[in-house]
Amino acid sequence: MTGTSEASLIDRCRRSGLRITGPRRVILEVLQSAEDHPDVEELHRRVSRIEPGVNIATVYRTMNKLAEHGLIERHMFDDGRQRFEPAPAAHHDHFINVESGEVVEFCSEEIERLQEEIAKSHGFEIVSHKLEIYVRPRRSR
Amino acid sequence: MTGTSEASLIDRCRRSGLRITGPRRVILEVLQSAEDHPDVEELHRRVSRIEPGVNIATVYRTMNKLAEHGLIERHMFDDGRQRFEPAPAAHHDHFINVESGEVVEFCSEEIERLQEEIAKSHGFEIVSHKLEIYVRPRRSR
DNA sequence: CTCTAGTTGCAACTTGTTCGCAATTAAAAC
DNA sequence: GTTTTAATTGCGAACAAGTTGCAACTAGAG
Ligand SMILES: [Mn+2]
Ligand SMILES: [Mn+2]
Ligand SMILES: [Zn+2]
Ligand SMILES: [Zn+2]
């Protein structure tokens, strides 16, 4: 669940007809190797460590472009800033540890199925959904 | 699921030690009688129709105060603006009709239970959660 | 009625994100 | 390799949603 789906983001960009420039290459590498769900500032920080001079507007624009082409997923957890991850091979949802900010991925077949069921019973067809569970480490006693 | 829990928002405010001023009274009435999940601009619009001159900053501040006291619930759907509803008597989640913007409430005992279960199995204890299902009317064939 | 802490209107500010524009450049076409 | 052109970039300004400082006002306790 961590790590990208099929090919590298760079390859997928090429296939989508996106140009691979210097800044973009670095951004893609940073994004690809991220184990977490970084926001734009954090991406920019990581990019700048590798290649200073890349403007944060470029990071924003690149994220928008990648999202348009379905190469990344955009999230908006409760802190109110966009966070990103390479488009995952399979759907998953998220735990957010409210104490550490850490994000943990999970997927429940049953929950997914129940969503379909309840949507159908309301006369709806699901376009997408978002399940975020804010948690803290369980204090054992 | 539509309509408030126990007492009126005004009463609950009084009990929380919040002062009932002119602007606040109108805001509370608007909020209480809302059938949807209005954002601040919309609340302000509705308030202004009843009593012009109320500043939008007051609406923002009132929402923050009410949320602090647990009298309303704050949501953030995909359009990126805060939306509000009076604190519901019982928990529920939301369908958002992507075509009309309409919000429909639902609750699934089973989904709630499965969340607990899966959180526990990851060593977490749930603080809160958010399940938003973006839907469109099911095209029957 | 008095007094004071809570509330308000207003304008200025903050934060996260987008945009216009001129300069640069990837990569398609020769 | 050279040319050509549309995509991309850096930069600063602009935006949008939400917050805040402040002086004036007022609910409601005593
Ligand atoms: Mn993820
Ligand atoms: Mn609701
Ligand atoms: Zn899911
Ligand atoms: Zn729920």
mmCIF file of C-alpha atoms (C1' of nucleotides) and ligand atoms in Angstrom:
data_model
loop_
_atom_site.group_PDB
_atom_site.id
_atom_site.type_symbol
_atom_site.label_atom_id
_atom_site.label_comp_id
_atom_site.label_asym_id
_atom_site.label_seq_id
_atom_site.Cartn_x
_atom_site.Cartn_y
_atom_site.Cartn_z
ATOM 1 C CA MET A 1 0.000 0.000 0.000
ATOM 2 C CA THR A 2 3.045 2.220 0.369
ATOM 3 C CA GLY A 3 4.925 2.650 -2.889
ATOM 4 C CA THR A 4 3.415 3.393 -6.248
ATOM 5 C CA SER A 5 1.328 1.299 -8.483
ATOM 6 C CA GLU A 6 2.771 0.348 -11.879
ATOM 7 C CA ALA A 7 5.467 2.378 -13.577
ATOM 8 C CA SER A 8 7.456 5.319 -12.277
ATOM 9 C CA LEU A 9 5.740 8.676 -12.142
ATOM 10 C CA ILE A 10 8.197 9.947 -14.728
ATOM 11 C CA ASP A 11 7.204 7.252 -17.186
ATOM 12 C CA ARG A 12 3.553 7.824 -16.525
ATOM 13 C CA CYS A 13 4.040 11.541 -17.120
ATOM 14 C CA ARG A 14 5.754 10.867 -20.440
ATOM 15 C CA ARG A 15 2.896 8.625 -21.452
ATOM 16 C CA SER A 16 0.490 11.401 -20.546
ATOM 17 C CA GLY A 17 2.367 13.786 -22.792
ATOM 18 C CA LEU A 18 3.786 15.867 -19.957
ATOM 19 C CA ARG A 19 7.243 17.296 -20.469
ATOM 20 C CA ILE A 20 9.971 16.235 -18.128
ATOM 21 C CA THR A 21 11.853 19.333 -17.114
ATOM 22 C CA GLY A 22 14.527 19.750 -14.459
ATOM 23 C CA PRO A 23 12.224 20.999 -11.710
ATOM 24 C CA ARG A 24 9.538 18.535 -12.625
ATOM 25 C CA ARG A 25 11.907 15.581 -12.554
ATOM 26 C CA VAL A 26 12.975 16.439 -9.016
ATOM 27 C CA ILE A 27 9.408 16.990 -7.864
ATOM 28 C CA LEU A 28 8.399 13.620 -9.275
ATOM 29 C CA GLU A 29 11.292 11.851 -7.607
ATOM 30 C CA VAL A 30 10.514 13.446 -4.270
ATOM 31 C CA LEU A 31 6.856 12.546 -4.573
ATOM 32 C CA GLN A 32 7.585 9.018 -5.665
ATOM 33 C CA SER A 33 9.919 8.302 -2.792
ATOM 34 C CA ALA A 34 7.686 9.874 -0.157
ATOM 35 C CA GLU A 35 6.453 7.389 2.394
ATOM 36 C CA ASP A 36 4.013 9.848 3.881
ATOM 37 C CA HIS A 37 1.411 12.265 2.507
ATOM 38 C CA PRO A 38 3.349 15.512 2.173
ATOM 39 C CA ASP A 39 1.800 18.907 1.618
ATOM 40 C CA VAL A 40 3.106 21.444 -0.881
ATOM 41 C CA GLU A 41 5.393 23.194 1.578
ATOM 42 C CA GLU A 42 6.949 19.927 2.587
ATOM 43 C CA LEU A 43 7.402 18.827 -1.037
ATOM 44 C CA HIS A 44 8.976 22.166 -1.790
ATOM 45 C CA ARG A 45 11.319 21.795 1.166
ATOM 46 C CA ARG A 46 12.414 18.346 0.012
ATOM 47 C CA VAL A 47 12.820 19.483 -3.583
ATOM 48 C CA SER A 48 14.861 22.485 -2.496
ATOM 49 C CA ARG A 49 17.255 20.246 -0.612
ATOM 50 C CA ILE A 50 18.024 18.456 -3.900
ATOM 51 C CA GLU A 51 17.784 21.413 -6.225
ATOM 52 C CA PRO A 52 17.394 24.907 -4.812
ATOM 53 C CA GLY A 53 15.708 27.542 -6.925
ATOM 54 C CA VAL A 54 12.528 25.691 -7.750
ATOM 55 C CA ASN A 55 9.638 28.008 -7.042
ATOM 56 C CA ILE A 56 6.787 26.859 -4.849
ATOM 57 C CA ALA A 57 4.325 27.977 -7.526
ATOM 58 C CA THR A 58 5.865 25.333 -9.737
ATOM 59 C CA VAL A 59 5.146 22.707 -7.123
ATOM 60 C CA TYR A 60 1.534 23.848 -6.930
ATOM 61 C CA ARG A 61 1.216 23.841 -10.703
ATOM 62 C CA THR A 62 2.807 20.452 -11.019
ATOM 63 C CA MET A 63 0.471 18.948 -8.438
ATOM 64 C CA ASN A 64 -2.508 20.340 -10.318
ATOM 65 C CA LYS A 65 -1.256 18.981 -13.584
ATOM 66 C CA LEU A 66 -0.565 15.541 -12.138
ATOM 67 C CA ALA A 67 -3.985 15.435 -10.514
ATOM 68 C CA GLU A 68 -5.642 16.411 -13.807
ATOM 69 C CA HIS A 69 -3.990 13.422 -15.394
ATOM 70 C CA GLY A 70 -4.878 11.111 -12.535
ATOM 71 C CA LEU A 71 -1.266 10.467 -11.605
ATOM 72 C CA ILE A 72 -1.600 11.545 -8.013
ATOM 73 C CA GLU A 73 -4.266 11.641 -5.358
ATOM 74 C CA ARG A 74 -5.071 14.812 -3.482
ATOM 75 C CA HIS A 75 -6.217 14.740 0.118
ATOM 76 C CA MET A 76 -7.416 17.343 2.502
ATOM 77 C CA PHE A 77 -7.189 16.207 6.076
ATOM 78 C CA ASP A 78 -8.315 18.345 8.995
ATOM 79 C CA ASP A 79 -5.314 20.648 8.997
ATOM 80 C CA GLY A 80 -6.684 22.325 5.880
ATOM 81 C CA ARG A 81 -3.804 21.925 3.484
ATOM 82 C CA GLN A 82 -3.644 19.765 0.400
ATOM 83 C CA ARG A 83 -1.611 16.606 0.783
ATOM 84 C CA PHE A 84 -0.523 14.279 -1.979
ATOM 85 C CA GLU A 85 0.472 10.745 -2.799
ATOM 86 C CA PRO A 86 1.166 8.956 -6.086
ATOM 87 C CA ALA A 87 -2.043 7.415 -7.416
ATOM 88 C CA PRO A 88 -2.234 4.122 -5.528
ATOM 89 C CA ALA A 89 -2.670 0.795 -7.295
ATOM 90 C CA ALA A 90 -5.630 -0.014 -5.104
ATOM 91 C CA HIS A 91 -8.043 2.164 -3.174
ATOM 92 C CA HIS A 92 -7.421 2.721 0.499
ATOM 93 C CA ASP A 93 -8.582 4.957 3.319
ATOM 94 C CA HIS A 94 -6.702 6.649 6.142
ATOM 95 C CA PHE A 95 -6.168 6.709 9.847
ATOM 96 C CA ILE A 96 -4.746 10.000 11.046
ATOM 97 C CA ASN A 97 -2.982 9.866 14.361
ATOM 98 C CA VAL A 98 -4.076 13.092 16.023
ATOM 99 C CA GLU A 99 -1.135 13.052 18.395
ATOM 100 C CA SER A 100 1.680 12.600 15.897
ATOM 101 C CA GLY A 101 0.046 13.570 12.632
ATOM 102 C CA GLU A 102 1.147 10.237 11.201
ATOM 103 C CA VAL A 103 -1.061 8.793 8.467
ATOM 104 C CA VAL A 104 -1.727 5.056 8.255
ATOM 105 C CA GLU A 105 -3.481 3.436 5.339
ATOM 106 C CA PHE A 106 -6.069 0.685 5.494
ATOM 107 C CA CYS A 107 -8.825 -0.833 3.465
ATOM 108 C CA SER A 108 -11.883 -2.761 4.527
ATOM 109 C CA GLU A 109 -13.676 -4.804 1.901
ATOM 110 C CA GLU A 110 -16.746 -4.878 4.098
ATOM 111 C CA ILE A 111 -16.920 -1.142 4.608
ATOM 112 C CA GLU A 112 -16.551 -0.604 0.888
ATOM 113 C CA ARG A 113 -19.328 -3.073 0.219
ATOM 114 C CA LEU A 114 -21.638 -1.533 2.795
ATOM 115 C CA GLN A 115 -21.111 1.880 1.248
ATOM 116 C CA GLU A 116 -22.230 0.558 -2.123
ATOM 117 C CA GLU A 117 -25.210 -1.052 -0.530
ATOM 118 C CA ILE A 118 -26.383 1.959 1.391
ATOM 119 C CA ALA A 119 -25.789 4.280 -1.541
ATOM 120 C CA LYS A 120 -27.846 2.030 -3.757
ATOM 121 C CA SER A 121 -30.630 1.924 -1.195
ATOM 122 C CA HIS A 122 -30.777 5.709 -1.343
ATOM 123 C CA GLY A 123 -30.936 5.665 -5.125
ATOM 124 C CA PHE A 124 -27.378 6.889 -5.523
ATOM 125 C CA GLU A 125 -24.381 5.694 -7.445
ATOM 126 C CA ILE A 126 -21.016 6.367 -5.822
ATOM 127 C CA VAL A 127 -18.633 8.713 -7.583
ATOM 128 C CA SER A 128 -15.964 8.672 -4.895
ATOM 129 C CA HIS A 129 -15.689 8.687 -1.169
ATOM 130 C CA LYS A 130 -13.492 9.685 1.691
ATOM 131 C CA LEU A 131 -13.152 7.878 4.975
ATOM 132 C CA GLU A 132 -10.804 9.478 7.454
ATOM 133 C CA ILE A 133 -10.538 8.059 10.934
ATOM 134 C CA TYR A 134 -8.827 10.288 13.470
ATOM 135 C CA VAL A 135 -7.231 8.125 16.114
ATOM 136 C CA ARG A 136 -4.822 7.959 18.980
ATOM 137 C CA PRO A 137 -2.714 5.044 20.137
ATOM 138 C CA ARG A 138 -4.908 2.747 22.214
ATOM 139 C CA ARG A 139 -3.843 3.012 25.808
ATOM 140 C CA SER A 140 -3.801 -0.557 27.003
ATOM 141 C CA ARG A 141 -4.595 -0.985 30.696
ATOM 142 C CA MET B 1 -31.775 13.455 11.479
ATOM 143 C CA THR B 2 -32.817 16.847 10.193
ATOM 144 C CA GLY B 3 -33.738 19.232 12.979
ATOM 145 C CA THR B 4 -31.839 19.751 16.158
ATOM 146 C CA SER B 5 -31.317 17.526 19.092
ATOM 147 C CA GLU B 6 -32.723 18.684 22.398
ATOM 148 C CA ALA B 7 -33.400 22.325 23.175
ATOM 149 C CA SER B 8 -33.183 25.352 20.935
ATOM 150 C CA LEU B 9 -29.777 26.687 20.098
ATOM 151 C CA ILE B 10 -30.643 29.858 21.956
ATOM 152 C CA ASP B 11 -31.387 27.965 25.138
ATOM 153 C CA ARG B 12 -28.254 25.908 24.772
ATOM 154 C CA CYS B 13 -26.243 29.073 24.313
ATOM 155 C CA ARG B 14 -27.710 30.594 27.446
ATOM 156 C CA ARG B 15 -26.849 27.462 29.353
ATOM 157 C CA SER B 16 -23.309 27.716 28.036
ATOM 158 C CA GLY B 17 -23.077 31.258 29.323
ATOM 159 C CA LEU B 18 -23.070 32.880 25.904
ATOM 160 C CA ARG B 19 -24.791 36.228 25.614
ATOM 161 C CA ILE B 20 -27.769 36.501 23.337
ATOM 162 C CA THR B 21 -27.338 39.663 21.340
ATOM 163 C CA GLY B 22 -29.330 40.911 18.381
ATOM 164 C CA PRO B 23 -27.010 39.596 15.687
ATOM 165 C CA ARG B 24 -26.420 36.365 17.537
ATOM 166 C CA ARG B 25 -30.111 35.689 17.973
ATOM 167 C CA VAL B 26 -30.699 35.997 14.241
ATOM 168 C CA ILE B 27 -27.703 33.841 13.398
ATOM 169 C CA LEU B 28 -28.937 31.150 15.761
ATOM 170 C CA GLU B 29 -32.421 31.211 14.306
ATOM 171 C CA VAL B 30 -31.090 30.949 10.777
ATOM 172 C CA LEU B 31 -28.826 28.092 11.726
ATOM 173 C CA GLN B 32 -31.520 26.285 13.626
ATOM 174 C CA SER B 33 -34.009 26.437 10.813
ATOM 175 C CA ALA B 34 -31.512 25.459 8.114
ATOM 176 C CA GLU B 35 -32.380 22.175 6.475
ATOM 177 C CA ASP B 36 -29.074 22.013 4.657
ATOM 178 C CA HIS B 37 -25.423 22.522 5.634
ATOM 179 C CA PRO B 38 -24.830 26.195 4.851
ATOM 180 C CA ASP B 39 -21.440 27.853 4.674
ATOM 181 C CA VAL B 40 -20.644 31.197 6.240
ATOM 182 C CA GLU B 41 -21.491 33.222 3.152
ATOM 183 C CA GLU B 42 -24.853 31.551 2.890
ATOM 184 C CA LEU B 43 -25.577 32.037 6.595
ATOM 185 C CA HIS B 44 -24.633 35.656 6.257
ATOM 186 C CA ARG B 45 -26.911 36.033 3.264
ATOM 187 C CA ARG B 46 -29.833 34.537 5.158
ATOM 188 C CA VAL B 47 -29.130 36.605 8.241
ATOM 189 C CA SER B 48 -28.896 39.778 6.171
ATOM 190 C CA ARG B 49 -32.307 39.124 4.709
ATOM 191 C CA ILE B 50 -33.752 39.215 8.229
ATOM 192 C CA GLU B 51 -31.503 41.857 9.702
ATOM 193 C CA PRO B 52 -29.107 43.759 7.463
ATOM 194 C CA GLY B 53 -25.953 45.200 8.970
ATOM 195 C CA VAL B 54 -24.606 42.088 10.614
ATOM 196 C CA ASN B 55 -20.968 41.773 9.646
ATOM 197 C CA ILE B 56 -19.691 38.528 8.188
ATOM 198 C CA ALA B 57 -16.862 38.528 10.717
ATOM 199 C CA THR B 58 -19.519 38.202 13.371
ATOM 200 C CA VAL B 59 -20.864 35.115 11.654
ATOM 201 C CA TYR B 60 -17.374 33.619 11.582
ATOM 202 C CA ARG B 61 -16.794 34.472 15.226
ATOM 203 C CA THR B 62 -20.152 33.095 16.253
ATOM 204 C CA MET B 63 -19.502 29.809 14.448
ATOM 205 C CA ASN B 64 -16.179 29.493 16.238
ATOM 206 C CA LYS B 65 -17.752 30.208 19.585
ATOM 207 C CA LEU B 66 -20.569 27.722 19.023
ATOM 208 C CA ALA B 67 -18.127 25.059 17.884
ATOM 209 C CA GLU B 68 -15.956 25.635 20.959
ATOM 210 C CA HIS B 69 -18.994 24.941 23.085
ATOM 211 C CA GLY B 70 -19.998 21.913 21.067
ATOM 212 C CA LEU B 71 -23.274 23.448 19.933
ATOM 213 C CA ILE B 72 -22.637 23.027 16.238
ATOM 214 C CA GLU B 73 -20.744 20.683 13.972
ATOM 215 C CA ARG B 74 -18.297 21.985 11.410
ATOM 216 C CA HIS B 75 -17.778 20.199 8.105
ATOM 217 C CA MET B 76 -15.413 20.656 5.249
ATOM 218 C CA PHE B 77 -16.639 19.017 2.090
ATOM 219 C CA ASP B 78 -14.697 19.061 -1.150
ATOM 220 C CA ASP B 79 -15.499 22.643 -2.073
ATOM 221 C CA GLY B 80 -13.106 23.799 0.626
ATOM 222 C CA ARG B 81 -15.318 26.006 2.754
ATOM 223 C CA GLN B 82 -16.573 25.384 6.241
ATOM 224 C CA ARG B 83 -20.169 24.279 6.478
ATOM 225 C CA PHE B 84 -22.262 24.029 9.614
ATOM 226 C CA GLU B 85 -25.182 22.308 11.223
ATOM 227 C CA PRO B 86 -26.564 22.345 14.765
ATOM 228 C CA ALA B 87 -24.964 19.584 16.816
ATOM 229 C CA PRO B 88 -27.053 16.543 15.899
ATOM 230 C CA ALA B 89 -28.634 14.341 18.543
ATOM 231 C CA ALA B 90 -27.025 11.290 16.978
ATOM 232 C CA HIS B 91 -23.990 10.827 14.809
ATOM 233 C CA HIS B 92 -24.468 10.598 11.071
ATOM 234 C CA ASP B 93 -22.427 10.728 7.891
ATOM 235 C CA HIS B 94 -23.089 12.369 4.533
ATOM 236 C CA PHE B 95 -23.821 11.734 0.922
ATOM 237 C CA ILE B 96 -22.951 14.699 -1.267
ATOM 238 C CA ASN B 97 -24.725 14.797 -4.594
ATOM 239 C CA VAL B 98 -22.007 16.005 -6.949
ATOM 240 C CA GLU B 99 -24.526 17.182 -9.508
ATOM 241 C CA SER B 100 -26.725 19.304 -7.290
ATOM 242 C CA GLY B 101 -24.535 19.875 -4.252
ATOM 243 C CA GLU B 102 -27.343 18.540 -2.083
ATOM 244 C CA VAL B 103 -26.308 16.838 1.145
ATOM 245 C CA VAL B 104 -28.127 13.760 2.433
ATOM 246 C CA GLU B 105 -27.514 12.275 5.838
ATOM 247 C CA PHE B 106 -27.266 8.625 6.706
ATOM 248 C CA CYS B 107 -25.907 6.340 9.348
ATOM 249 C CA SER B 108 -24.867 2.731 9.176
ATOM 250 C CA GLU B 109 -24.535 0.833 12.415
ATOM 251 C CA GLU B 110 -22.425 -1.747 10.644
ATOM 252 C CA ILE B 111 -19.982 0.695 9.156
ATOM 253 C CA GLU B 112 -19.560 2.338 12.532
ATOM 254 C CA ARG B 113 -18.914 -1.021 14.127
ATOM 255 C CA LEU B 114 -16.426 -2.059 11.465
ATOM 256 C CA GLN B 115 -14.515 1.162 11.967
ATOM 257 C CA GLU B 116 -14.149 0.425 15.654
ATOM 258 C CA GLU B 117 -13.029 -3.056 14.856
ATOM 259 C CA ILE B 118 -10.419 -2.142 12.308
ATOM 260 C CA ALA B 119 -9.110 0.727 14.427
ATOM 261 C CA LYS B 120 -8.721 -1.603 17.353
ATOM 262 C CA SER B 121 -6.906 -4.144 15.214
ATOM 263 C CA HIS B 122 -4.389 -1.434 14.330
ATOM 264 C CA GLY B 123 -3.922 -0.543 17.981
ATOM 265 C CA PHE B 124 -5.851 2.700 17.679
ATOM 266 C CA GLU B 125 -8.715 4.233 19.551
ATOM 267 C CA ILE B 126 -11.036 6.414 17.494
ATOM 268 C CA VAL B 127 -11.219 10.104 18.295
ATOM 269 C CA SER B 128 -13.555 11.014 15.473
ATOM 270 C CA HIS B 129 -14.155 10.183 11.877
ATOM 271 C CA LYS B 130 -15.499 11.522 8.652
ATOM 272 C CA LEU B 131 -17.224 9.528 5.970
ATOM 273 C CA GLU B 132 -18.274 11.487 2.923
ATOM 274 C CA ILE B 133 -19.711 9.666 -0.055
ATOM 275 C CA TYR B 134 -19.873 11.681 -3.251
ATOM 276 C CA VAL B 135 -22.720 10.397 -5.367
ATOM 277 C CA ARG B 136 -24.958 11.004 -8.312
ATOM 278 C CA PRO B 137 -28.538 9.877 -8.843
ATOM 279 C CA ARG B 138 -28.501 6.266 -9.961
ATOM 280 C CA ARG B 139 -29.458 6.085 -13.590
ATOM 281 C CA SER B 140 -31.906 3.214 -13.716
ATOM 282 C CA ARG B 141 -31.884 1.194 -16.937
ATOM 283 C "C1'" DC C 1 -28.837 51.541 37.840
ATOM 284 C "C1'" DT C 2 -24.158 50.385 37.577
ATOM 285 C "C1'" DC C 3 -20.398 48.011 36.046
ATOM 286 C "C1'" DT C 4 -17.748 44.935 33.407
ATOM 287 C "C1'" DA C 5 -16.632 41.319 30.505
ATOM 288 C "C1'" DG C 6 -18.486 39.672 26.219
ATOM 289 C "C1'" DT C 7 -19.737 41.079 21.676
ATOM 290 C "C1'" DT C 8 -19.737 43.819 17.474
ATOM 291 C "C1'" DG C 9 -18.430 46.482 13.040
ATOM 292 C "C1'" DC C 10 -14.787 47.668 10.486
ATOM 293 C "C1'" DA C 11 -10.532 47.515 8.251
ATOM 294 C "C1'" DA C 12 -6.283 45.393 8.115
ATOM 295 C "C1'" DC C 13 -4.047 41.177 8.103
ATOM 296 C "C1'" DT C 14 -2.753 36.150 7.383
ATOM 297 C "C1'" DT C 15 -2.387 31.846 5.014
ATOM 298 C "C1'" DG C 16 -2.796 28.763 1.296
ATOM 299 C "C1'" DT C 17 -3.271 28.842 -3.471
ATOM 300 C "C1'" DT C 18 -3.690 30.834 -8.202
ATOM 301 C "C1'" DC C 19 -2.518 33.847 -12.029
ATOM 302 C "C1'" DG C 20 -0.326 37.122 -15.685
ATOM 303 C "C1'" DC C 21 3.602 37.619 -18.046
ATOM 304 C "C1'" DA C 22 7.967 37.515 -20.159
ATOM 305 C "C1'" DA C 23 11.854 34.323 -20.497
ATOM 306 C "C1'" DT C 24 13.236 29.554 -21.071
ATOM 307 C "C1'" DT C 25 13.192 24.977 -22.951
ATOM 308 C "C1'" DA C 26 11.574 19.999 -24.161
ATOM 309 C "C1'" DA C 27 10.810 17.498 -27.668
ATOM 310 C "C1'" DA C 28 8.435 17.091 -32.329
ATOM 311 C "C1'" DA C 29 9.413 18.094 -36.999
ATOM 312 C "C1'" DC C 30 12.614 18.856 -40.240
ATOM 313 C "C1'" DG D 1 22.010 19.061 -35.630
ATOM 314 C "C1'" DT D 2 18.751 22.929 -36.396
ATOM 315 C "C1'" DT D 3 14.329 24.903 -36.281
ATOM 316 C "C1'" DT D 4 9.925 25.605 -34.332
ATOM 317 C "C1'" DT D 5 6.348 25.908 -31.092
ATOM 318 C "C1'" DA D 6 3.692 24.969 -27.302
ATOM 319 C "C1'" DA D 7 4.576 23.713 -22.496
ATOM 320 C "C1'" DT D 8 6.863 25.099 -18.476
ATOM 321 C "C1'" DT D 9 9.084 28.180 -15.237
ATOM 322 C "C1'" DG D 10 10.259 32.115 -11.852
ATOM 323 C "C1'" DC D 11 8.546 36.023 -10.075
ATOM 324 C "C1'" DG D 12 5.553 39.145 -8.092
ATOM 325 C "C1'" DA D 13 0.916 40.426 -7.759
ATOM 326 C "C1'" DA D 14 -3.665 38.865 -6.946
ATOM 327 C "C1'" DC D 15 -7.140 35.953 -4.683
ATOM 328 C "C1'" DA D 16 -10.227 33.717 -1.316
ATOM 329 C "C1'" DA D 17 -11.358 32.156 3.089
ATOM 330 C "C1'" DG D 18 -10.828 33.041 7.474
ATOM 331 C "C1'" DT D 19 -8.801 35.757 11.558
ATOM 332 C "C1'" DT D 20 -7.606 39.674 14.421
ATOM 333 C "C1'" DG D 21 -6.801 44.461 16.772
ATOM 334 C "C1'" DC D 22 -9.315 47.974 18.308
ATOM 335 C "C1'" DA D 23 -12.577 51.253 19.873
ATOM 336 C "C1'" DA D 24 -17.549 51.468 20.603
ATOM 337 C "C1'" DC D 25 -21.478 49.130 22.356
ATOM 338 C "C1'" DT D 26 -24.373 46.231 25.440
ATOM 339 C "C1'" DA D 27 -26.227 41.958 27.997
ATOM 340 C "C1'" DG D 28 -27.010 40.678 32.069
ATOM 341 C "C1'" DA D 29 -25.039 39.942 36.916
ATOM 342 C "C1'" DG D 30 -25.258 42.329 41.194
HETATM 343 MN MN MN E 1 -2.758 7.107 1.162
HETATM 344 MN MN MN E 2 -25.344 16.544 8.758
HETATM 345 ZN ZN ZN E 3 -12.702 3.453 1.007
HETATM 346 ZN ZN ZN E 4 -19.982 7.680 10.928
#
